[in-house]
Short mmCIF file of C-alpha atoms in Angstrom, two decimals:
data_model
loop_
_atom_site.label_atom_id
_atom_site.label_comp_id
_atom_site.label_asym_id
_atom_site.label_seq_id
_atom_site.Cartn_x
_atom_site.Cartn_y
_atom_site.Cartn_z
CA UNK R 1 37.77 346.74 48.55
CA UNK R 2 39.06 343.11 49.51
CA UNK R 3 35.49 342.67 51.04
CA UNK R 4 33.57 343.74 47.67
CA UNK R 5 35.73 341.56 45.30
CA UNK R 6 35.16 339.06 47.95
CA UNK R 7 31.56 339.35 48.52
CA UNK R 8 31.32 339.33 44.27
CA UNK R 9 33.53 336.26 44.04
CA UNK R 10 31.05 334.50 46.50
CA UNK R 11 28.30 335.60 44.40
CA UNK R 12 29.69 334.69 41.19
CA UNK R 13 30.44 330.91 42.60
CA UNK R 14 26.99 330.86 44.54
CA UNK R 15 25.73 331.68 40.50
CA UNK R 16 27.83 329.16 39.27
CA UNK R 17 27.17 326.55 41.69
CA UNK R 18 23.33 327.05 41.05
CA UNK R 19 23.93 326.56 37.40
CA UNK R 20 25.64 323.56 37.58
CA UNK R 21 22.81 322.25 40.34
CA UNK R 22 20.34 323.13 37.30
CA UNK R 23 22.21 321.86 34.73
CA UNK R 24 22.48 318.55 36.56
CA UNK R 25 18.72 318.60 37.40
CA UNK R 26 18.39 318.65 33.83
CA UNK R 27 20.86 315.79 32.62
CA UNK R 28 18.88 313.86 35.45
CA UNK R 29 15.76 314.65 34.10
CA UNK R 30 16.70 313.68 30.58
CA UNK R 31 18.23 310.67 32.14
CA UNK R 32 14.87 309.13 33.58
CA UNK R 33 12.87 310.13 30.68
CA UNK R 34 15.27 308.09 28.74
CA UNK R 35 15.58 305.56 31.14
CA UNK R 36 11.67 305.17 31.26
CA UNK R 37 11.23 305.34 27.10
CA UNK R 38 13.46 302.55 26.98
CA UNK R 39 12.16 300.67 29.47
CA UNK R 40 8.74 301.00 27.53
CA UNK R 41 10.43 300.05 24.21
CA UNK R 42 11.67 297.02 26.23
CA UNK R 43 8.21 296.00 27.53
CA UNK R 44 6.47 296.81 24.24
CA UNK R 45 9.46 294.46 22.43
CA UNK R 46 8.84 291.65 25.07
CA UNK R 47 4.81 292.06 24.96
CA UNK R 48 5.61 291.39 20.86
CA UNK R 49 7.87 288.54 21.71
CA UNK R 50 5.28 287.00 23.87
CA UNK R 51 2.30 287.25 21.51
CA UNK R 52 4.80 285.74 18.53
CA UNK R 53 5.51 282.98 20.93
CA UNK R 54 1.94 282.24 21.95
CA UNK R 55 0.45 282.40 18.21
CA UNK R 56 3.70 280.49 17.48
CA UNK R 57 2.51 277.31 19.71
CA UNK R 58 -1.23 277.70 18.89
CA UNK R 59 -0.25 277.04 15.17
CA UNK R 60 1.76 274.22 16.51
CA UNK R 61 -0.67 272.71 18.54
CA UNK R 62 -3.30 273.46 15.45
CA UNK R 63 -1.35 271.58 13.07
CA UNK R 64 -0.80 268.52 15.15
CA UNK R 65 -4.66 268.75 16.01
CA UNK R 66 -5.06 268.41 12.16
CA UNK R 67 -2.28 265.76 11.96
CA UNK R 68 -3.97 263.65 14.48
CA UNK R 69 -7.38 264.17 12.72
CA UNK R 70 -6.20 263.23 9.72
CA UNK R 71 -4.80 260.18 10.65
CA UNK R 72 -7.75 259.06 12.86
CA UNK R 73 -9.43 259.54 9.18
CA UNK R 74 -7.19 257.26 7.60
CA UNK R 75 -7.48 254.52 9.96
CA UNK R 76 -11.33 254.73 9.94
CA UNK R 77 -10.85 254.59 5.84
CA UNK R 78 -8.72 251.83 6.29
CA UNK R 79 -11.23 249.63 8.40
CA UNK R 80 -13.92 250.44 6.33
CA UNK R 81 -12.16 248.73 3.67
CA UNK R 82 -11.67 245.69 5.38
CA UNK R 83 -15.50 245.35 6.33
CA UNK R 84 -16.76 243.52 3.59
CA UNK R 85 -20.69 244.22 2.35
CA UNK R 86 -23.43 241.60 3.28
CA UNK R 87 -24.54 239.64 0.73
CA UNK R 88 -28.96 239.91 -0.24
CA UNK R 89 -29.18 235.98 1.46
CA UNK R 90 -27.29 237.47 4.75
CA UNK R 91 -29.27 241.20 4.96
CA UNK R 92 -32.32 238.92 4.68
CA UNK R 93 -31.45 236.65 7.77
CA UNK R 94 -31.05 239.56 9.66
CA UNK R 95 -33.98 241.24 8.54
CA UNK R 96 -35.96 237.76 9.42
CA UNK R 97 -34.11 238.34 12.87
CA UNK R 98 -35.09 241.57 13.64
CA UNK R 99 -38.66 241.22 12.62
CA UNK R 100 -38.86 238.11 14.83
CA UNK R 101 -37.51 240.09 17.77
CA UNK R 102 -39.92 243.16 16.95
CA UNK R 103 -43.22 240.93 17.12
CA UNK R 104 -41.88 239.22 20.68
CA UNK R 105 -42.04 242.32 22.41
#
């Protein structure tokens, strides 16, 4: 009788250990799935942050280029304002010189 009870107890322990193994495998599988999802989320956030940083840097570069261009335009305007126009007599003298040089060629 004891051997039948012992065999039944062994069978119960085997079933119990099989169930524990299955539960452990399920938990491990769930942990792997969760970790995979979390790592995917982290990668997605990193990509988003990288894109935002790149866009911010591009906007900054664009802004700096526009400021530099505006500075150059203002500088050119100031230089142009300092140039005084030629009077008609000076223009005629230059025109005469150009015509003379053209005929000498």
